[in-house]
mmCIF file of C-alpha atoms in Angstrom:
data_model
loop_
_atom_site.group_PDB
_atom_site.id
_atom_site.type_symbol
_atom_site.label_atom_id
_atom_site.label_comp_id
_atom_site.label_asym_id
_atom_site.label_seq_id
_atom_site.Cartn_x
_atom_site.Cartn_y
_atom_site.Cartn_z
ATOM 1 C CA MET A 1 -13.983 9.980 -15.413
ATOM 2 C CA GLU A 2 -17.217 11.367 -13.645
ATOM 3 C CA TYR A 3 -17.537 11.076 -9.925
ATOM 4 C CA SER A 4 -20.672 10.458 -7.855
ATOM 5 C CA THR A 5 -22.254 13.501 -5.999
ATOM 6 C CA GLU A 6 -21.542 11.700 -2.766
ATOM 7 C CA ILE A 7 -17.784 11.431 -3.450
ATOM 8 C CA LEU A 8 -17.572 15.010 -4.967
ATOM 9 C CA SER A 9 -19.433 16.238 -1.758
ATOM 10 C CA LEU A 10 -16.877 14.389 0.653
ATOM 11 C CA ILE A 11 -13.954 15.629 -1.233
ATOM 12 C CA GLN A 12 -15.258 19.117 -0.946
ATOM 13 C CA SER A 13 -15.817 18.858 2.832
ATOM 14 C CA LEU A 14 -12.239 17.504 3.302
ATOM 15 C CA GLU A 15 -10.810 20.332 1.186
ATOM 16 C CA LEU A 16 -12.633 22.819 3.446
ATOM 17 C CA GLN A 17 -11.200 21.078 6.507
ATOM 18 C CA ARG A 18 -7.761 21.114 4.927
ATOM 19 C CA ILE A 19 -8.018 24.872 4.249
ATOM 20 C CA ALA A 20 -9.220 25.450 7.826
ATOM 21 C CA ILE A 21 -6.381 23.410 9.198
ATOM 22 C CA LEU A 22 -3.773 25.215 7.018
ATOM 23 C CA GLU A 23 -5.260 28.567 8.224
ATOM 24 C CA ASN A 24 -4.540 27.501 11.891
ATOM 25 C CA PHE A 25 -0.980 26.480 10.951
ATOM 26 C CA ALA A 26 -0.618 29.842 9.253
ATOM 27 C CA MET A 27 -1.687 31.797 12.286
ATOM 28 C CA ILE A 28 0.799 29.583 14.355
ATOM 29 C CA ALA A 29 3.503 30.430 11.896
ATOM 30 C CA ILE A 30 2.851 34.190 12.165
ATOM 31 C CA VAL A 31 2.687 33.970 16.021
ATOM 32 C CA ILE A 32 6.177 32.473 16.058
ATOM 33 C CA PHE A 33 7.598 34.852 13.541
ATOM 34 C CA LEU A 34 6.437 37.852 15.712
ATOM 35 C CA ILE A 35 7.938 36.336 18.881
ATOM 36 C CA ASN A 36 11.212 35.971 16.948
ATOM 37 C CA PHE A 37 10.947 39.490 15.454
ATOM 38 C CA LEU A 38 10.551 40.792 19.035
ATOM 39 C CA PHE A 39 13.469 38.835 20.436
ATOM 40 C CA PHE A 40 15.659 39.856 17.659
ATOM 41 C CA PHE A 41 15.232 43.500 18.442
ATOM 42 C CA LYS A 42 14.787 43.716 22.261
ATOM 43 C CA PHE A 43 16.934 40.748 23.298
ATOM 44 C CA ASN A 44 19.560 40.260 20.620
ATOM 45 C CA SER A 45 21.821 37.834 22.744
ATOM 46 C CA ASN A 46 19.041 35.305 23.271
ATOM 47 C CA PHE A 47 17.825 35.207 19.824
ATOM 48 C CA LEU A 48 19.392 32.084 18.386
ATOM 49 C CA PRO A 49 18.151 29.878 21.296
ATOM 50 C CA VAL A 50 14.572 31.395 20.743
ATOM 51 C CA LEU A 51 14.893 30.831 17.002
ATOM 52 C CA GLY A 52 15.822 27.108 17.583
ATOM 53 C CA LEU A 53 13.021 26.604 19.969
ATOM 54 C CA SER A 54 10.703 28.432 17.373
ATOM 55 C CA PHE A 55 11.800 26.011 14.497
ATOM 56 C CA PHE A 56 10.915 22.850 16.497
ATOM 57 C CA ALA A 57 7.587 24.367 17.555
ATOM 58 C CA LEU A 58 6.730 25.188 13.940
ATOM 59 C CA ILE A 59 7.638 21.470 12.921
ATOM 60 C CA GLY A 60 5.705 20.026 15.757
ATOM 61 C CA SER A 61 2.730 22.121 15.113
ATOM 62 C CA TYR A 62 2.750 21.080 11.480
ATOM 63 C CA PHE A 63 3.171 17.337 12.310
ATOM 64 C CA PHE A 64 0.366 17.430 14.737
ATOM 65 C CA LEU A 65 -2.175 19.292 12.354
ATOM 66 C CA ASN A 66 -1.210 17.163 9.349
ATOM 67 C CA THR A 67 -1.690 14.052 11.179
ATOM 68 C CA LYS A 68 -5.055 15.300 12.352
ATOM 69 C CA TYR A 69 -5.944 15.916 8.652
ATOM 70 C CA LYS A 70 -4.552 12.625 7.463
ATOM 71 C CA THR A 71 -6.702 10.708 10.030
ATOM 72 C CA ALA A 72 -9.720 12.528 9.080
ATOM 73 C CA VAL A 73 -9.171 11.570 5.328
ATOM 74 C CA GLU A 74 -8.273 7.972 5.914
ATOM 75 C CA SER A 75 -11.374 7.396 8.258
ATOM 76 C CA ASP A 76 -13.833 9.462 6.135
ATOM 77 C CA LEU A 77 -12.693 9.159 2.639
ATOM 78 C CA LEU A 78 -11.520 5.523 2.091
ATOM 79 C CA PRO A 79 -14.629 3.696 3.385
ATOM 80 C CA LYS A 80 -16.928 5.889 1.412
ATOM 81 C CA LEU A 81 -14.549 6.025 -1.702
ATOM 82 C CA VAL A 82 -14.561 2.379 -2.317
ATOM 83 C CA LYS A 83 -18.279 1.971 -1.707
ATOM 84 C CA GLY A 84 -18.755 4.872 -4.261
ATOM 85 C CA ILE A 85 -16.633 3.063 -6.882
ATOM 86 C CA ASP A 86 -18.301 -0.144 -6.266
ATOM 87 C CA SER A 87 -21.100 -0.983 -3.786
ATOM 88 C CA ASP A 88 -19.715 -4.562 -3.481
ATOM 89 C CA PHE A 89 -16.465 -3.382 -1.859
ATOM 90 C CA ASN A 90 -15.937 -2.525 1.808
ATOM 91 C CA TYR A 91 -13.036 -0.939 3.472
ATOM 92 C CA LEU A 92 -11.936 -2.869 6.702
ATOM 93 C CA GLY A 93 -9.451 -0.704 8.471
ATOM 94 C CA ASN A 94 -8.708 -3.411 11.259
ATOM 95 C CA GLU A 95 -8.227 -6.296 8.891
ATOM 96 C CA HIS A 96 -4.692 -7.423 7.984
ATOM 97 C CA ILE A 97 -2.793 -9.995 6.303
ATOM 98 C CA ASN A 98 -1.655 -12.666 8.541
ATOM 99 C CA LEU A 99 2.081 -12.847 9.227
ATOM 100 C CA ALA A 100 2.099 -16.645 9.579
ATOM 101 C CA ASP A 101 0.258 -17.107 6.274
ATOM 102 C CA ILE A 102 2.842 -15.168 4.417
ATOM 103 C CA ASN A 103 5.801 -17.107 6.009
ATOM 104 C CA SER A 104 4.171 -20.346 5.281
ATOM 105 C CA LEU A 105 4.416 -19.604 1.488
ATOM 106 C CA LYS A 106 8.204 -19.671 1.723
ATOM 107 C CA TYR A 107 8.210 -17.216 -0.985
ATOM 108 C CA PHE A 108 10.801 -14.885 0.512
ATOM 109 C CA SER A 109 14.404 -16.116 1.160
ATOM 110 C CA HIS A 110 14.211 -14.142 4.448
ATOM 111 C CA GLU A 111 11.753 -14.615 7.387
ATOM 112 C CA ILE A 112 9.238 -11.649 7.358
ATOM 113 C CA GLU A 113 8.725 -10.451 10.913
ATOM 114 C CA ASN A 114 7.007 -7.079 10.311
ATOM 115 C CA ILE A 115 3.951 -6.259 8.212
ATOM 116 C CA MET A 116 2.830 -2.576 7.804
ATOM 117 C CA SER A 117 -0.710 -2.123 6.366
ATOM 118 C CA ASP A 118 -3.496 0.298 6.370
ATOM 119 C CA GLY A 119 -6.275 -2.280 6.168
ATOM 120 C CA THR A 120 -7.969 -4.391 3.623
ATOM 121 C CA ILE A 121 -10.319 -3.513 0.709
ATOM 122 C CA LYS A 122 -12.565 -6.466 0.395
ATOM 123 C CA VAL A 123 -15.145 -7.826 -2.152
ATOM 124 C CA GLU A 124 -17.339 -11.027 -2.021
ATOM 125 C CA LYS A 125 -19.075 -12.556 -4.959
ATOM 126 C CA ASN A 126 -20.120 -16.112 -6.047
ATOM 127 C CA SER A 127 -18.817 -17.708 -2.948
ATOM 128 C CA LYS A 128 -15.515 -16.155 -3.536
ATOM 129 C CA SER A 129 -13.699 -13.228 -1.913
ATOM 130 C CA ALA A 130 -10.716 -10.990 -2.704
ATOM 131 C CA GLY A 131 -8.964 -8.831 -0.352
ATOM 132 C CA LEU A 132 -6.624 -5.942 -1.467
ATOM 133 C CA SER A 133 -3.763 -4.596 0.964
ATOM 134 C CA PHE A 134 -1.124 -2.131 0.336
ATOM 135 C CA VAL A 135 1.678 -3.567 2.555
ATOM 136 C CA THR A 136 5.368 -3.399 3.490
ATOM 137 C CA LEU A 137 7.002 -6.521 4.419
ATOM 138 C CA GLU A 138 10.290 -6.469 6.558
ATOM 139 C CA SER A 139 12.756 -8.902 7.902
ATOM 140 C CA VAL A 140 14.913 -8.181 10.959
ATOM 141 C CA ASN A 141 18.466 -8.848 11.491
ATOM 142 C CA ILE A 142 19.763 -8.612 14.988
ATOM 143 C CA ASP A 143 23.444 -7.457 15.433
ATOM 144 C CA THR A 144 24.987 -7.931 18.860
ATOM 145 C CA GLU A 145 26.580 -4.530 18.683
ATOM 146 C CA GLU A 146 24.003 -2.253 17.026
ATOM 147 C CA GLY A 147 20.703 -4.132 17.832
ATOM 148 C CA GLU A 148 17.828 -4.698 15.506
ATOM 149 C CA HIS A 149 17.914 -3.770 11.767
ATOM 150 C CA GLU A 150 14.777 -3.868 9.590
ATOM 151 C CA THR A 151 14.987 -4.367 5.930
ATOM 152 C CA ASP A 152 12.238 -4.129 3.471
ATOM 153 C CA ARG A 153 11.682 -7.255 1.426
ATOM 154 C CA PHE A 154 8.446 -6.048 -0.462
ATOM 155 C CA ASP A 155 6.658 -2.734 -0.916
ATOM 156 C CA GLY A 156 3.356 -3.129 -3.055
ATOM 157 C CA ALA A 157 -0.011 -4.548 -2.983
ATOM 158 C CA VAL A 158 -0.865 -7.858 -1.982
ATOM 159 C CA VAL A 159 -4.374 -9.562 -3.257
ATOM 160 C CA VAL A 160 -5.538 -12.459 -1.331
ATOM 161 C CA LEU A 161 -8.188 -14.665 -2.999
ATOM 162 C CA ASN A 162 -10.517 -16.953 -0.976
ATOM 163 C CA LEU A 163 -12.004 -19.698 -3.031
ATOM 164 C CA PRO A 164 -14.556 -22.233 -2.402
ATOM 165 C CA SER A 165 -12.544 -25.374 -3.511
ATOM 166 C CA SER A 166 -8.821 -26.217 -2.647
ATOM 167 C CA PHE A 167 -5.838 -26.718 -4.724
ATOM 168 C CA ASP A 168 -4.257 -30.123 -4.983
ATOM 169 C CA GLN A 169 -0.856 -28.683 -4.183
ATOM 170 C CA LYS A 170 1.150 -25.315 -4.138
ATOM 171 C CA TYR A 171 1.613 -23.470 -7.296
ATOM 172 C CA LEU A 172 3.510 -20.457 -8.431
ATOM 173 C CA LEU A 173 2.954 -18.193 -11.473
ATOM 174 C CA SER A 174 6.239 -16.344 -12.074
ATOM 175 C CA THR A 175 8.662 -14.997 -14.588
ATOM 176 C CA LYS A 176 10.531 -17.382 -16.863
ATOM 177 C CA LYS A 177 13.916 -16.276 -15.436
ATOM 178 C CA SER A 178 15.626 -18.506 -12.785
ATOM 179 C CA LYS A 179 15.270 -15.710 -10.345
ATOM 180 C CA THR A 180 12.736 -13.068 -10.296
ATOM 181 C CA PRO A 181 13.747 -9.472 -10.463
ATOM 182 C CA GLN A 182 15.746 -8.238 -7.486
ATOM 183 C CA PHE A 183 14.125 -6.744 -4.640
ATOM 184 C CA GLU A 184 15.527 -3.984 -2.351
ATOM 185 C CA ALA A 185 18.377 -5.159 -0.213
ATOM 186 C CA GLY A 186 19.375 -7.946 -2.710
ATOM 187 C CA ASP A 187 16.549 -10.256 -1.764
ATOM 188 C CA TYR A 188 15.625 -12.737 -4.516
ATOM 189 C CA LEU A 189 12.444 -14.846 -4.855
ATOM 190 C CA ASN A 190 13.220 -18.288 -6.133
ATOM 191 C CA PRO A 191 10.941 -21.263 -6.936
ATOM 192 C CA LYS A 192 13.490 -23.664 -5.851
ATOM 193 C CA LYS A 193 13.419 -22.387 -2.316
ATOM 194 C CA MET A 194 9.745 -22.990 -2.253
ATOM 195 C CA GLY A 195 10.219 -26.757 -3.153
ATOM 196 C CA LEU A 196 8.674 -26.158 -6.613
ATOM 197 C CA LYS A 197 9.418 -27.401 -10.209
ATOM 198 C CA ALA A 198 8.768 -25.928 -13.456
ATOM 199 C CA VAL A 199 5.627 -27.249 -15.265
ATOM 200 C CA ASN A 200 5.419 -25.321 -18.412
ATOM 201 C CA ALA A 201 5.395 -21.775 -19.976
ATOM 202 C CA VAL A 202 2.008 -20.065 -19.760
ATOM 203 C CA SER A 203 3.047 -17.019 -21.834
ATOM 204 C CA GLU A 204 5.956 -15.588 -23.468
ATOM 205 C CA ASP A 205 7.483 -14.451 -20.037
ATOM 206 C CA PHE A 206 5.408 -16.285 -17.435
ATOM 207 C CA MET A 207 6.120 -19.780 -16.091
ATOM 208 C CA LEU A 208 4.068 -22.079 -14.085
ATOM 209 C CA TYR A 209 5.639 -24.131 -11.103
ATOM 210 C CA SER A 210 4.262 -26.811 -8.824
ATOM 211 C CA GLU A 211 5.525 -29.121 -6.197
ATOM 212 C CA SER A 212 5.055 -32.255 -8.414
ATOM 213 C CA GLY A 213 6.190 -30.717 -11.794
ATOM 214 C CA ALA A 214 2.686 -31.495 -12.971
ATOM 215 C CA SER A 215 -0.397 -29.413 -12.998
ATOM 216 C CA SER A 216 -4.166 -29.508 -12.645
ATOM 217 C CA LEU A 217 -4.534 -25.882 -12.090
ATOM 218 C CA ASP A 218 -7.708 -24.415 -13.704
ATOM 219 C CA ALA A 219 -6.829 -22.580 -17.026
ATOM 220 C CA ASP A 220 -9.340 -19.925 -16.205
ATOM 221 C CA ILE A 221 -7.379 -18.984 -13.048
ATOM 222 C CA ILE A 222 -4.283 -18.718 -15.012
ATOM 223 C CA LYS A 223 -5.917 -16.514 -17.619
ATOM 224 C CA LYS A 224 -7.279 -14.344 -15.047
ATOM 225 C CA VAL A 225 -4.060 -13.674 -13.315
ATOM 226 C CA LEU A 226 -2.307 -12.979 -16.742
ATOM 227 C CA ALA A 227 -5.033 -10.522 -17.592
ATOM 228 C CA PHE A 228 -4.844 -8.773 -14.121
ATOM 229 C CA ARG A 229 -0.811 -8.400 -14.712
ATOM 230 C CA GLU A 230 -1.293 -7.163 -18.204
ATOM 231 C CA ASN A 231 -3.992 -4.548 -17.264
ATOM 232 C CA LEU A 232 -1.912 -3.153 -14.446
ATOM 233 C CA LYS A 233 1.343 -3.089 -16.533
ATOM 234 C CA THR A 234 3.447 -4.098 -13.614
ATOM 235 C CA ASP A 235 5.463 -7.100 -12.204
ATOM 236 C CA ASN A 236 3.405 -9.469 -10.115
ATOM 237 C CA TRP A 237 3.554 -13.096 -8.877
ATOM 238 C CA ALA A 238 0.854 -15.558 -7.817
ATOM 239 C CA ILE A 239 0.922 -18.352 -5.430
ATOM 240 C CA PHE A 240 -2.082 -20.842 -4.801
ATOM 241 C CA THR A 241 -2.238 -23.086 -1.977
ATOM 242 C CA GLY A 242 -5.054 -24.653 0.140
ATOM 243 C CA ASN A 243 -8.225 -22.736 -0.957
ATOM 244 C CA ARG A 244 -6.239 -19.305 -1.448
ATOM 245 C CA GLY A 245 -4.394 -17.513 -3.971
ATOM 246 C CA TYR A 246 -1.784 -14.812 -3.065
ATOM 247 C CA ILE A 247 -0.910 -12.103 -5.971
ATOM 248 C CA PHE A 248 1.973 -9.934 -4.931
ATOM 249 C CA VAL A 249 2.181 -6.756 -7.073
ATOM 250 C CA ASP A 250 5.488 -5.124 -6.770
ATOM 251 C CA GLY A 251 5.817 -1.242 -6.233
ATOM 252 C CA ILE A 252 1.873 -0.363 -6.580
ATOM 253 C CA LYS A 253 0.695 1.998 -3.758
ATOM 254 C CA GLY A 254 -2.433 3.547 -2.358
ATOM 255 C CA SER A 255 -1.881 6.156 -5.112
ATOM 256 C CA PHE A 256 -2.564 9.316 -3.072
ATOM 257 C CA ASP A 257 -0.472 11.499 -0.750
ATOM 258 C CA ILE A 258 -2.286 13.024 2.123
ATOM 259 C CA SER A 259 -0.788 16.459 3.102
ATOM 260 C CA LEU A 260 -2.176 19.843 4.178
ATOM 261 C CA PHE A 261 -0.300 21.255 1.301
ATOM 262 C CA LYS A 262 -1.813 19.017 -1.408
ATOM 263 C CA ASN A 263 -5.236 19.476 -2.892
ATOM 264 C CA LEU A 264 -7.253 16.031 -2.979
ATOM 265 C CA LYS A 265 -9.028 17.386 -6.127
ATOM 266 C CA ASP A 266 -5.653 17.685 -7.920
ATOM 267 C CA GLN A 267 -4.661 14.055 -7.500
ATOM 268 C CA TYR A 268 -5.689 11.001 -9.805
ATOM 269 C CA PHE A 269 -6.243 8.613 -6.777
ATOM 270 C CA ILE A 270 -10.007 8.025 -7.362
ATOM 271 C CA ALA A 271 -9.336 7.003 -11.036
ATOM 272 C CA ASN A 272 -6.411 4.899 -9.916
ATOM 273 C CA TYR A 273 -8.588 3.130 -7.251
ATOM 274 C CA THR A 274 -11.370 2.520 -9.792
ATOM 275 C CA HIS A 275 -9.069 0.965 -12.212
ATOM 276 C CA LEU A 276 -7.291 -1.227 -9.550
ATOM 277 C CA LEU A 277 -10.605 -2.286 -7.775
ATOM 278 C CA LYS A 278 -12.087 -3.307 -11.142
ATOM 279 C CA ARG A 279 -9.292 -5.666 -11.892
ATOM 280 C CA VAL A 280 -9.357 -7.168 -8.419
ATOM 281 C CA LYS A 281 -13.016 -7.995 -8.839
ATOM 282 C CA GLY A 282 -12.353 -9.436 -12.282
ATOM 283 C CA LEU A 283 -10.204 -12.080 -10.450
ATOM 284 C CA ILE A 284 -13.251 -13.640 -8.841
ATOM 285 C CA GLU A 285 -16.085 -12.851 -11.342
ATOM 286 C CA GLU A 286 -17.459 -15.722 -13.489
#
């Protein structure tokens, strides 16, 4: 695909910044090497302690410089990237999914206590909105001997739909299996725990559940969720309650890895974001 001039200019600017920071790291590495070289020949007996300190100094320098570059990419690239892809979208770095809302769904068999997210990509259209967040959800187990243990329960994307009208009850669109595929650490997702009953099959492998066992869910919403799932080619589950819809997409990431040793131009994250945002917007379009 062709990218806008603004996005290409931004990537070029960040690439120049990456090279400059990488050159600084190379200079630090050379200085550390020279210090070790001198100590090896002048102070042979003290070489190993100096080598150990040099190793930690090198790792610490890389971590500091890489974090600096990563912060620059996240603060500069993401907001402009989503705007460049579609001007209706905004990147909101300080907006996150509410923990209480997630637990109120009773979707997970464990209480979720930690949410890690880098913000929300949001679009509003026709009195509706959709927010996309890449999240990791964790439960916490307390052991009297070893303290707290965090366990990942979900690692992927969550789309939150805000709709102008409310649903009459809670609905779930999920696999026909009695239990959905197993998540990390043996955590299963089960409609029975949510107090839901099977309504009917909406596709070959997708089932609709509701609290009453009957449904007045708009067929257009079901069609959009199924199309969303098909277009992304990955497992997802949708819950509708109140005036909101929650779509959990397993395993999908932000799609790019920020590192001093990786050129942004060589990654396909812009095409991936373009594809994903187009599908998210389709959920609220008429």
